[in-house]
PDB file of C-alpha atoms and ligand atoms in Angstrom:
ATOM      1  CA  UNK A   1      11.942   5.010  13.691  1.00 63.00           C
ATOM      2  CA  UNK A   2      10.831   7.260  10.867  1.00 78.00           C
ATOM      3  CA  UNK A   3      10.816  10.891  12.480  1.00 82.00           C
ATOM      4  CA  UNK A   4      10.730  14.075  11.347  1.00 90.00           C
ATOM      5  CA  UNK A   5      11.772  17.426  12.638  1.00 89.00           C
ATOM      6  CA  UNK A   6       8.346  18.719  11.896  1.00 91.00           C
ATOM      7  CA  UNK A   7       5.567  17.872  14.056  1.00 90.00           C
ATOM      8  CA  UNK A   8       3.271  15.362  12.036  1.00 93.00           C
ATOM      9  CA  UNK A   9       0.437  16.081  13.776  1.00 91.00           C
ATOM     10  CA  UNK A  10      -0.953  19.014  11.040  1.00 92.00           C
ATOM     11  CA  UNK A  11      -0.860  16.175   8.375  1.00 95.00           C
ATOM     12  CA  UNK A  12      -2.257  13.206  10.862  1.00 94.00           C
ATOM     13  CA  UNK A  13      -5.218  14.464  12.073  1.00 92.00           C
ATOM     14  CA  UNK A  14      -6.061  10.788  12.594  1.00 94.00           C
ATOM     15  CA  UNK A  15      -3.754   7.853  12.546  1.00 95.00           C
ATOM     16  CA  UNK A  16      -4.355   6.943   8.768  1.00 97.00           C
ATOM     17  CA  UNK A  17      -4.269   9.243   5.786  1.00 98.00           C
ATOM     18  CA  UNK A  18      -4.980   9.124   1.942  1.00 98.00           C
ATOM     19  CA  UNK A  19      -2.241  10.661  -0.487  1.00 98.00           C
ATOM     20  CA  UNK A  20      -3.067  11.178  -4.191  1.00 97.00           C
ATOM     21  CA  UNK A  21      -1.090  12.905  -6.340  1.00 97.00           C
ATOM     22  CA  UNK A  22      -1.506  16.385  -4.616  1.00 97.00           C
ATOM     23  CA  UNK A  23       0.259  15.697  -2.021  1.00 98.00           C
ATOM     24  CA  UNK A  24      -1.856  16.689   0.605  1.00 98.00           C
ATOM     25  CA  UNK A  25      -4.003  14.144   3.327  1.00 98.00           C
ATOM     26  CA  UNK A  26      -7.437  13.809   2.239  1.00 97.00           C
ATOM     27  CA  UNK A  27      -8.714  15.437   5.642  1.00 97.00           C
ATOM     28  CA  UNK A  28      -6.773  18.376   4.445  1.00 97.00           C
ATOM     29  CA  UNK A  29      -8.426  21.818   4.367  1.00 96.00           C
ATOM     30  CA  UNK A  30      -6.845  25.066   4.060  1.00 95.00           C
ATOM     31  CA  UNK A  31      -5.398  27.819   1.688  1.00 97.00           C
ATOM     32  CA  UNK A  32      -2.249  27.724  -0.655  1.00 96.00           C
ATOM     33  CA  UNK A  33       0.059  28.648   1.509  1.00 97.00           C
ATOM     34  CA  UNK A  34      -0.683  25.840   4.128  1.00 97.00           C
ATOM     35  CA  UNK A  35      -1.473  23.178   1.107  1.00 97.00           C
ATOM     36  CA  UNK A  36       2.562  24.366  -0.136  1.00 97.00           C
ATOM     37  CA  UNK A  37       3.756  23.769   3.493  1.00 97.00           C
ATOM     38  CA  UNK A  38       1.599  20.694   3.411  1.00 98.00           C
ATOM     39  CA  UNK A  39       2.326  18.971   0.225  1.00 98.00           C
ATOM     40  CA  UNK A  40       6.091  19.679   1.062  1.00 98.00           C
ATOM     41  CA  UNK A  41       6.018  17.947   4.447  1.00 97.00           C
ATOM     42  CA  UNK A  42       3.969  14.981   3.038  1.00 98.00           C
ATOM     43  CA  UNK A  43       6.639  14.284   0.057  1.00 98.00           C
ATOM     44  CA  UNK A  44       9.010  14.284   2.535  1.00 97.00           C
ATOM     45  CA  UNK A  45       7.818  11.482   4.400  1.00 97.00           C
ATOM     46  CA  UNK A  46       6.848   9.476   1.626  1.00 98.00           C
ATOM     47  CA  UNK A  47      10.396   9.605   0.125  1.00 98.00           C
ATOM     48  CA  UNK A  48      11.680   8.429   3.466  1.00 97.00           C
ATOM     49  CA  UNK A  49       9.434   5.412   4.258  1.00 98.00           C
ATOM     50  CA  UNK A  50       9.366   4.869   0.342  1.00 98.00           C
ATOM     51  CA  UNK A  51      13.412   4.442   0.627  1.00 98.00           C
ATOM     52  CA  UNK A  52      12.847   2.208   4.018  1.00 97.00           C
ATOM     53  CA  UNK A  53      10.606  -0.376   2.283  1.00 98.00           C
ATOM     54  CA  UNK A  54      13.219  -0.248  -0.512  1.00 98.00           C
ATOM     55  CA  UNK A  55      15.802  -1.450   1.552  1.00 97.00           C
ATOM     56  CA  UNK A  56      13.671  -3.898   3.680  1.00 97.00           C
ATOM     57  CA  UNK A  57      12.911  -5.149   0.229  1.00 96.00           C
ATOM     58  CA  UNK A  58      16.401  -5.390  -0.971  1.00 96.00           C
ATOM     59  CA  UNK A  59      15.657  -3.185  -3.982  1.00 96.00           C
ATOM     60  CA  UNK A  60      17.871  -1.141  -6.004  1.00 97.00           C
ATOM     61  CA  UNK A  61      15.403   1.644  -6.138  1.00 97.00           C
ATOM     62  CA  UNK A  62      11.848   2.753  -4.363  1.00 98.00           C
ATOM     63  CA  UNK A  63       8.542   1.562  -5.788  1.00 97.00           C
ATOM     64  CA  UNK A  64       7.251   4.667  -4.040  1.00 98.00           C
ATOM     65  CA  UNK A  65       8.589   8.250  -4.124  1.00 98.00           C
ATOM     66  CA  UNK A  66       6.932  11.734  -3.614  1.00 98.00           C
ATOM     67  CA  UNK A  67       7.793  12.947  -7.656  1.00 98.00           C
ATOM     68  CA  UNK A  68       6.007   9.235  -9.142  1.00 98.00           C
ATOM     69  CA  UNK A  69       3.041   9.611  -7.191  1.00 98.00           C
ATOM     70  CA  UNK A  70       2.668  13.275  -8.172  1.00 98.00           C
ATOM     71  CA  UNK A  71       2.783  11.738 -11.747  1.00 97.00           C
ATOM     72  CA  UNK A  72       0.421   8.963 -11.209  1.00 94.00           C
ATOM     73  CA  UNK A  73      -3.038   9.315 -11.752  1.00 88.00           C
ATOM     74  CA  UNK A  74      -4.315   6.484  -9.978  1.00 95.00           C
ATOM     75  CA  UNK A  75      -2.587   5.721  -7.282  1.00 98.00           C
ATOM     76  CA  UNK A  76      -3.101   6.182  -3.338  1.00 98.00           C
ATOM     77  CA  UNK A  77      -0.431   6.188  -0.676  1.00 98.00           C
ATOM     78  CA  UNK A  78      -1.935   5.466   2.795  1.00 98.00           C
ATOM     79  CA  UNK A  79      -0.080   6.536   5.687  1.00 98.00           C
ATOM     80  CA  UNK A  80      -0.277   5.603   9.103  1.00 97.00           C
ATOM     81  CA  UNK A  81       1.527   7.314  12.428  1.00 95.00           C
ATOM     82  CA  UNK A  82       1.512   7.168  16.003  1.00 89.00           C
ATOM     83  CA  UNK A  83      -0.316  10.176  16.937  1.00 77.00           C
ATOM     84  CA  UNK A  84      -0.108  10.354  20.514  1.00 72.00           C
ATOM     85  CA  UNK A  85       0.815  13.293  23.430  1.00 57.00           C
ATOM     86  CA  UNK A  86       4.468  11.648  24.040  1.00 61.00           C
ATOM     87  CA  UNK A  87       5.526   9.836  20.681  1.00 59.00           C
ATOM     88  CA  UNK A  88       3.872  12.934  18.062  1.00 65.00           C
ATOM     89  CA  UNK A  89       6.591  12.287  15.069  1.00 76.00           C
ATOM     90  CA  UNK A  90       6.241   8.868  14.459  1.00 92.00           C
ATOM     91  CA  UNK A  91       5.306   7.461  11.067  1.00 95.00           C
ATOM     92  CA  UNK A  92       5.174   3.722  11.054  1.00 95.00           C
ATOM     93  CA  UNK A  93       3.398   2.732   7.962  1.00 97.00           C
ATOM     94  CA  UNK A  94       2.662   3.011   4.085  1.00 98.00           C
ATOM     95  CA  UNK A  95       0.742   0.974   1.633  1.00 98.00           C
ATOM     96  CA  UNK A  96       0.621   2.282  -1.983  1.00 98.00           C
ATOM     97  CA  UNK A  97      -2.387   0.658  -4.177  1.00 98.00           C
ATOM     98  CA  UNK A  98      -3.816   1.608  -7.574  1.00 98.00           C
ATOM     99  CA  UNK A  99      -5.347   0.704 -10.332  1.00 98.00           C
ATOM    100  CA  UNK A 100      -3.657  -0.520 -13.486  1.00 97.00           C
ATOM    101  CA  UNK A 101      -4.379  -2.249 -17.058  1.00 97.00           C
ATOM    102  CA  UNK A 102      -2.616  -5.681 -17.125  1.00 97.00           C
ATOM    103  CA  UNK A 103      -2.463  -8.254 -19.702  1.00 97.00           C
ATOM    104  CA  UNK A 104      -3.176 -11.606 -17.266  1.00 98.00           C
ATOM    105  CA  UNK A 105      -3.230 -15.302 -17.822  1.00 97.00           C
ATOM    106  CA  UNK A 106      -6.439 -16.793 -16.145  1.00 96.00           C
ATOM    107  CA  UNK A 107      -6.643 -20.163 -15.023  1.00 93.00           C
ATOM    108  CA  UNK A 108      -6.190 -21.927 -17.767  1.00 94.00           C
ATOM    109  CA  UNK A 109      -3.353 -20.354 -18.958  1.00 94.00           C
ATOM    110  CA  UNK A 110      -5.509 -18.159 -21.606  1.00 96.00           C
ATOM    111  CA  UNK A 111      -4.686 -14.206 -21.742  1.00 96.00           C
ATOM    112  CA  UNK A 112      -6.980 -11.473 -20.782  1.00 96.00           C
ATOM    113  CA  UNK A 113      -7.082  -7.897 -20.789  1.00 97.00           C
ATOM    114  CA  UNK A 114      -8.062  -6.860 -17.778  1.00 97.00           C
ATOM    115  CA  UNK A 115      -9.257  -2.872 -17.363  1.00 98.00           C
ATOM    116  CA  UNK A 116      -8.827  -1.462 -13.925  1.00 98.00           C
ATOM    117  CA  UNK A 117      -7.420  -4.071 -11.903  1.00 98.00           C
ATOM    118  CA  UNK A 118      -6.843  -3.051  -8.219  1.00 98.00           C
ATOM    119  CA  UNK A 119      -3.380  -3.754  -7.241  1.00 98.00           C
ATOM    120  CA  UNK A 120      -1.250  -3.320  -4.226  1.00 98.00           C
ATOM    121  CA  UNK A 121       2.238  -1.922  -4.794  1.00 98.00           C
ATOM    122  CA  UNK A 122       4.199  -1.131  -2.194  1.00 98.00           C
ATOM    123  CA  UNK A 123       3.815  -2.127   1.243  1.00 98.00           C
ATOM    124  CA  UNK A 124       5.906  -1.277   4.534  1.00 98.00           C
ATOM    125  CA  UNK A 125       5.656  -1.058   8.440  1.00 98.00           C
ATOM    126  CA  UNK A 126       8.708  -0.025  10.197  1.00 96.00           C
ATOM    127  CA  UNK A 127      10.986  -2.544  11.256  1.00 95.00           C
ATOM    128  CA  UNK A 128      10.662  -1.810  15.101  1.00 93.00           C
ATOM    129  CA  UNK A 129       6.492  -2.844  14.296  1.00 95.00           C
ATOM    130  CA  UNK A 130       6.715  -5.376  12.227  1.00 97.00           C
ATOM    131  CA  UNK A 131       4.551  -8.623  13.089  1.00 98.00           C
ATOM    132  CA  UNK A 132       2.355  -6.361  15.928  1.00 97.00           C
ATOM    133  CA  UNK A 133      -0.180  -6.427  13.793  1.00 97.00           C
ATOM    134  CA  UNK A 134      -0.371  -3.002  12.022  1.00 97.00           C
ATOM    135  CA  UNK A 135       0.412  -3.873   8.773  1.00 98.00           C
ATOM    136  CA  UNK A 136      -3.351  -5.710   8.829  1.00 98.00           C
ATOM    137  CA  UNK A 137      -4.866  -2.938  10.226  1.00 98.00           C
ATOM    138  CA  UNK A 138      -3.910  -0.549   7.925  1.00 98.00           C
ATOM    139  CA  UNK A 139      -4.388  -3.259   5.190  1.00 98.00           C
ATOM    140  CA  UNK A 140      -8.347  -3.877   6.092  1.00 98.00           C
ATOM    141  CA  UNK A 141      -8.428   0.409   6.484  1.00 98.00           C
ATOM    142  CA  UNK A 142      -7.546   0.170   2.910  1.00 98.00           C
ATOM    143  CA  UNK A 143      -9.887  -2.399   1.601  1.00 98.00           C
ATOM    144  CA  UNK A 144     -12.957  -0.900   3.193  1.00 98.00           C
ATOM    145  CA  UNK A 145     -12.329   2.436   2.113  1.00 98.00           C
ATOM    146  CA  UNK A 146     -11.674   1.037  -1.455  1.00 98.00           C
ATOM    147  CA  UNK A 147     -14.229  -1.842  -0.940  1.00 98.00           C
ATOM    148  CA  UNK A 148     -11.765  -3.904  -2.358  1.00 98.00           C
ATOM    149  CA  UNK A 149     -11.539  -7.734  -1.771  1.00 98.00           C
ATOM    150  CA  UNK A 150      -8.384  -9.346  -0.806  1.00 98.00           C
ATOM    151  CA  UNK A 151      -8.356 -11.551  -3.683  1.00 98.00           C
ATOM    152  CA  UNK A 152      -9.546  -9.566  -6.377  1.00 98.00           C
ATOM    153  CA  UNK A 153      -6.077  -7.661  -6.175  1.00 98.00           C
ATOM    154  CA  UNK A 154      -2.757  -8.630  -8.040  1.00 98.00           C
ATOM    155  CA  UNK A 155      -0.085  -7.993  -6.106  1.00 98.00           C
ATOM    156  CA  UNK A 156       3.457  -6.127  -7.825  1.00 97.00           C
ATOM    157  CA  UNK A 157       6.363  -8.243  -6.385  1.00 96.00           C
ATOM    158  CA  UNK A 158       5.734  -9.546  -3.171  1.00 97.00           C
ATOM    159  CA  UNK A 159       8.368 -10.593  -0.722  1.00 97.00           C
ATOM    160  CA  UNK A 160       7.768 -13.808   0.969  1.00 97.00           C
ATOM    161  CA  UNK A 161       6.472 -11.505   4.116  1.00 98.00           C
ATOM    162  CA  UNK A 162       3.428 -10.289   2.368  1.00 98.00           C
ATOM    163  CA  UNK A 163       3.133 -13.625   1.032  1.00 98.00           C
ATOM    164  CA  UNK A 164       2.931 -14.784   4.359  1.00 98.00           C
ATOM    165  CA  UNK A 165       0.684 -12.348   5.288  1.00 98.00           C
ATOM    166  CA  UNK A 166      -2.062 -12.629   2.740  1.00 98.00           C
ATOM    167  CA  UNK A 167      -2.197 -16.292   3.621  1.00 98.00           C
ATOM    168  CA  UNK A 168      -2.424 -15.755   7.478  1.00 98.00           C
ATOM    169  CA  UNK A 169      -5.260 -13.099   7.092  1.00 98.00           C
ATOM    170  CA  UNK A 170      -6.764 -13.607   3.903  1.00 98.00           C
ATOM    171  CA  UNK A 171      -6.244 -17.443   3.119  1.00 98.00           C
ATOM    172  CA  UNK A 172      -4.676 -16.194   0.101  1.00 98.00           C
ATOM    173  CA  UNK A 173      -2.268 -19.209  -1.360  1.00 97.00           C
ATOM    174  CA  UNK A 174      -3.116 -20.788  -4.613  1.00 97.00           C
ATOM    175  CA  UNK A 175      -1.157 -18.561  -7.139  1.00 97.00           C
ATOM    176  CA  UNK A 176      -2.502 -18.089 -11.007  1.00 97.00           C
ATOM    177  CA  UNK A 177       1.001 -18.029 -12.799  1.00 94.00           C
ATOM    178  CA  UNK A 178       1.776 -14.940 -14.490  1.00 96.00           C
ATOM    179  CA  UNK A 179       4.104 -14.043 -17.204  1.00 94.00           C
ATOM    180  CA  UNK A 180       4.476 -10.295 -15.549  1.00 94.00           C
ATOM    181  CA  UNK A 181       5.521  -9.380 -12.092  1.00 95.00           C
ATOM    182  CA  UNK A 182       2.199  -9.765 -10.467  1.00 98.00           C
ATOM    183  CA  UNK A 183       0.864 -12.435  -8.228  1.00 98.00           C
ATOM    184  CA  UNK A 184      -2.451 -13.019  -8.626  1.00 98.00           C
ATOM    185  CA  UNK A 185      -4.601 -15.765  -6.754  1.00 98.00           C
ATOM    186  CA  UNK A 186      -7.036 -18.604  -7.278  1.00 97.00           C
ATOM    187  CA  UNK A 187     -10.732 -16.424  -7.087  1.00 96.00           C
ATOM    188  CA  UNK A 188      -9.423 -13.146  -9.348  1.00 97.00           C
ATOM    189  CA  UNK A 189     -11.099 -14.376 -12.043  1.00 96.00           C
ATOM    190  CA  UNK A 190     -15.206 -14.871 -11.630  1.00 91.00           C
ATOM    191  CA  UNK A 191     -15.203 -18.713 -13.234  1.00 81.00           C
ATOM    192  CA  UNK A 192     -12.281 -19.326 -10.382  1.00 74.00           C
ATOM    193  CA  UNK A 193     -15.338 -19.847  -7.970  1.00 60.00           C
ATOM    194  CA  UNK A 194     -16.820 -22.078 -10.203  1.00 50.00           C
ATOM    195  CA  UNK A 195     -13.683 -24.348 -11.037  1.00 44.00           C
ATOM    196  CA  UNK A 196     -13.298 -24.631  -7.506  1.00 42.00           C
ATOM    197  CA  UNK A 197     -16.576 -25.885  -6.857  1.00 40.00           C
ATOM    198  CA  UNK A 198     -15.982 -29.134  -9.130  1.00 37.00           C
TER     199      UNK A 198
HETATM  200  N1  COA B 201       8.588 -13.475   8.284  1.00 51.69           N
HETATM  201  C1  COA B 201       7.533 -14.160   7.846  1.00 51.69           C
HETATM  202  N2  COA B 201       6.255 -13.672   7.809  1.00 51.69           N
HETATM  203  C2  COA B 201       6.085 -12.402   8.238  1.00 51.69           C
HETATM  204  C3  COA B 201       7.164 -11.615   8.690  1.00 51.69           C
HETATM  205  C4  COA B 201       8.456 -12.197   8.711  1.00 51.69           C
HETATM  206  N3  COA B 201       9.532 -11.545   9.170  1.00 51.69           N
HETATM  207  N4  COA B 201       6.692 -10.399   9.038  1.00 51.69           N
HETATM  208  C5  COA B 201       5.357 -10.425   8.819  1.00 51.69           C
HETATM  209  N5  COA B 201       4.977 -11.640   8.334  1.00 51.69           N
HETATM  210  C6  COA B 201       3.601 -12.073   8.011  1.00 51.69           C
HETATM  211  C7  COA B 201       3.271 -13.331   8.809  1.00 51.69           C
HETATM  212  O1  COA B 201       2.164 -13.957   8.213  1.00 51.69           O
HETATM  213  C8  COA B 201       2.872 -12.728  10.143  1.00 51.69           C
HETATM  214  O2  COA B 201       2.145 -13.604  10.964  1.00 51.69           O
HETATM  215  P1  COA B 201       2.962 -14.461  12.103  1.00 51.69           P
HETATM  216  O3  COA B 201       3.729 -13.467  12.896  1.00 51.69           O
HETATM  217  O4  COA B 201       1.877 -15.156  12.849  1.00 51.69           O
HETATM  218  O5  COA B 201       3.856 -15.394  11.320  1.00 51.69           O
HETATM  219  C9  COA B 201       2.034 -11.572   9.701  1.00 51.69           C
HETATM  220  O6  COA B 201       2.665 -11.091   8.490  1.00 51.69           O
HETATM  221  C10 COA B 201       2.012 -10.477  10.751  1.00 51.69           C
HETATM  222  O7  COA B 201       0.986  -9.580  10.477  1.00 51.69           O
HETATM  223  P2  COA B 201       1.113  -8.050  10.837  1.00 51.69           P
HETATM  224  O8  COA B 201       1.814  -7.890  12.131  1.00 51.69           O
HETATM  225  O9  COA B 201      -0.229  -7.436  10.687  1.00 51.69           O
HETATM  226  O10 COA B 201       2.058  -7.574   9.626  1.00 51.69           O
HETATM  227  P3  COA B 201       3.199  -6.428   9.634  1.00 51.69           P
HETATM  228  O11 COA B 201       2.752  -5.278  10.462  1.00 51.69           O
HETATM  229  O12 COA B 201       4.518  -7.041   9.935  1.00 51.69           O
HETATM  230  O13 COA B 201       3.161  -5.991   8.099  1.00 51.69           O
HETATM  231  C11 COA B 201       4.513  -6.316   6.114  1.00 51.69           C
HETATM  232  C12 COA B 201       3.416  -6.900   7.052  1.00 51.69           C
HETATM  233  C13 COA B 201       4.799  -7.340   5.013  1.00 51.69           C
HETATM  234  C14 COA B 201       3.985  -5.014   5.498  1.00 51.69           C
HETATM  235  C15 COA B 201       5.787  -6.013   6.962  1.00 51.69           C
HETATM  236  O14 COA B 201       6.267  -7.207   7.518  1.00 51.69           O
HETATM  237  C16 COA B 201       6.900  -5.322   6.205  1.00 51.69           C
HETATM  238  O15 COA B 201       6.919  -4.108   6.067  1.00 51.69           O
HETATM  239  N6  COA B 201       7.889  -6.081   5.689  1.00 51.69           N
HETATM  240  C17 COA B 201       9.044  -5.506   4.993  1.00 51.69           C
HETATM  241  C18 COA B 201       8.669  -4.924   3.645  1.00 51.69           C
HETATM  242  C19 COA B 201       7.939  -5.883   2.772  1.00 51.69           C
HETATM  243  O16 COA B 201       8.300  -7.045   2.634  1.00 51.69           O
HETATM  244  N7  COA B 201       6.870  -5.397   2.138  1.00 51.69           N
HETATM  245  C20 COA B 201       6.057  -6.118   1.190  1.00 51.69           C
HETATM  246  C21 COA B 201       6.151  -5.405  -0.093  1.00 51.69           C
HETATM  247  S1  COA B 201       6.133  -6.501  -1.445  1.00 51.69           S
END
């Protein structure tokens, strides 16, 4: 379970928070000294679920750390915890999305710039909660609050869990090759619809 010797409930004031590159929950309000105390506690736990999806994922290093998302313009780390009376230091959950220029083949195999494109990097629910059904609820918290649509994203890497999971939920399964490591699906690309139609 990822706990922390600090109580989590000043940074979850409700079960799912948004981390830019402050560091600090968006809910947050407060003076320095609290935003220092903050911003401290928050890198903290998004080094240590950031090295836990790195080693569910096999990888050599995290996709998600405190000191790149303090570099990264445009990207978002939602959190989610536990936040109840008897269980008050649990996180359980992180999904990092931004945005992000990519070169893309479309359908047909022809490239395209594409500005902006809304990706999902780095996903993870603990271990102990995988397949309850968090990871979609924190995944559709995400897409409303970006109003972003399931397949309009390119996805960095997925394992063959996520893979799973966008197909369950989203019905997410026809894969555009790509050259890069993104998966991208049959619909990213307006004329998709239209192809399909045929
Ligand atoms: N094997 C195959 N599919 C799995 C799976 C597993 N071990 N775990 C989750 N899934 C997929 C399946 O579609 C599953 O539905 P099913 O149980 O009916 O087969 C569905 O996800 C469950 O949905 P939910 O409970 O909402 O997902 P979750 O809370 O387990 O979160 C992940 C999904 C991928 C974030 C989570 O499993 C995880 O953290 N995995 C390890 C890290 C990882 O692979 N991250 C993806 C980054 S690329």
């Amino acid at each position: 379970m990822a706990n922390f010797k600090f109580d989590i409930r000043s940074i979850f004031t409700q079960p799912v928070v948004k981390i830019s590159s402050n560091m600090l929950p968006h809910t947050f309000r407060g003076d320095r000294r609290m935003s220092l105390d903050i911003s401290s506690k928050v890198s903290e736990i998004i080094d240590h679920l950031g090295e836990l999806s790195a080693v569910a994922q096999k990888l050599t290093k995290p996709v998600t750390s405190a000191q790149k998302l303090r570099s990264s313009e445009n990207q978002t780390v939602y959190l989610m915890a536990d936040v109840n009376e008897y269980d008050s230091n649990v996180v359980i959950g992180l999904l990092k999305i931004g945005t992000k220029n990519l070169y893309l083949f479309d359908s047909i195999g022809q490239t395209r710039k594409v500005d902006k494109v809304p990706c999902i990097l780095d996903f993870y629910i603990h271990d102990s909660r995988q397949r309850t059904g968090i990871g979609k609820k924190l995944f559709d918290i995400m897409l409303s609050e970006e109003s972003w649509i399931p397949v309009k994203c390119a996805v960095d890497r997925p394992s063959e869990k996520l893979l799973n999971f966008l197909k369950k939920y989203y019905g997410l399964e026809n894969i555009i090759p790509q050259a890069n490591k993104f998966v991208l699906y049959k619909g990213f690309f307006d004329e998709d619809g239209a192809a399909n139609r045929d």
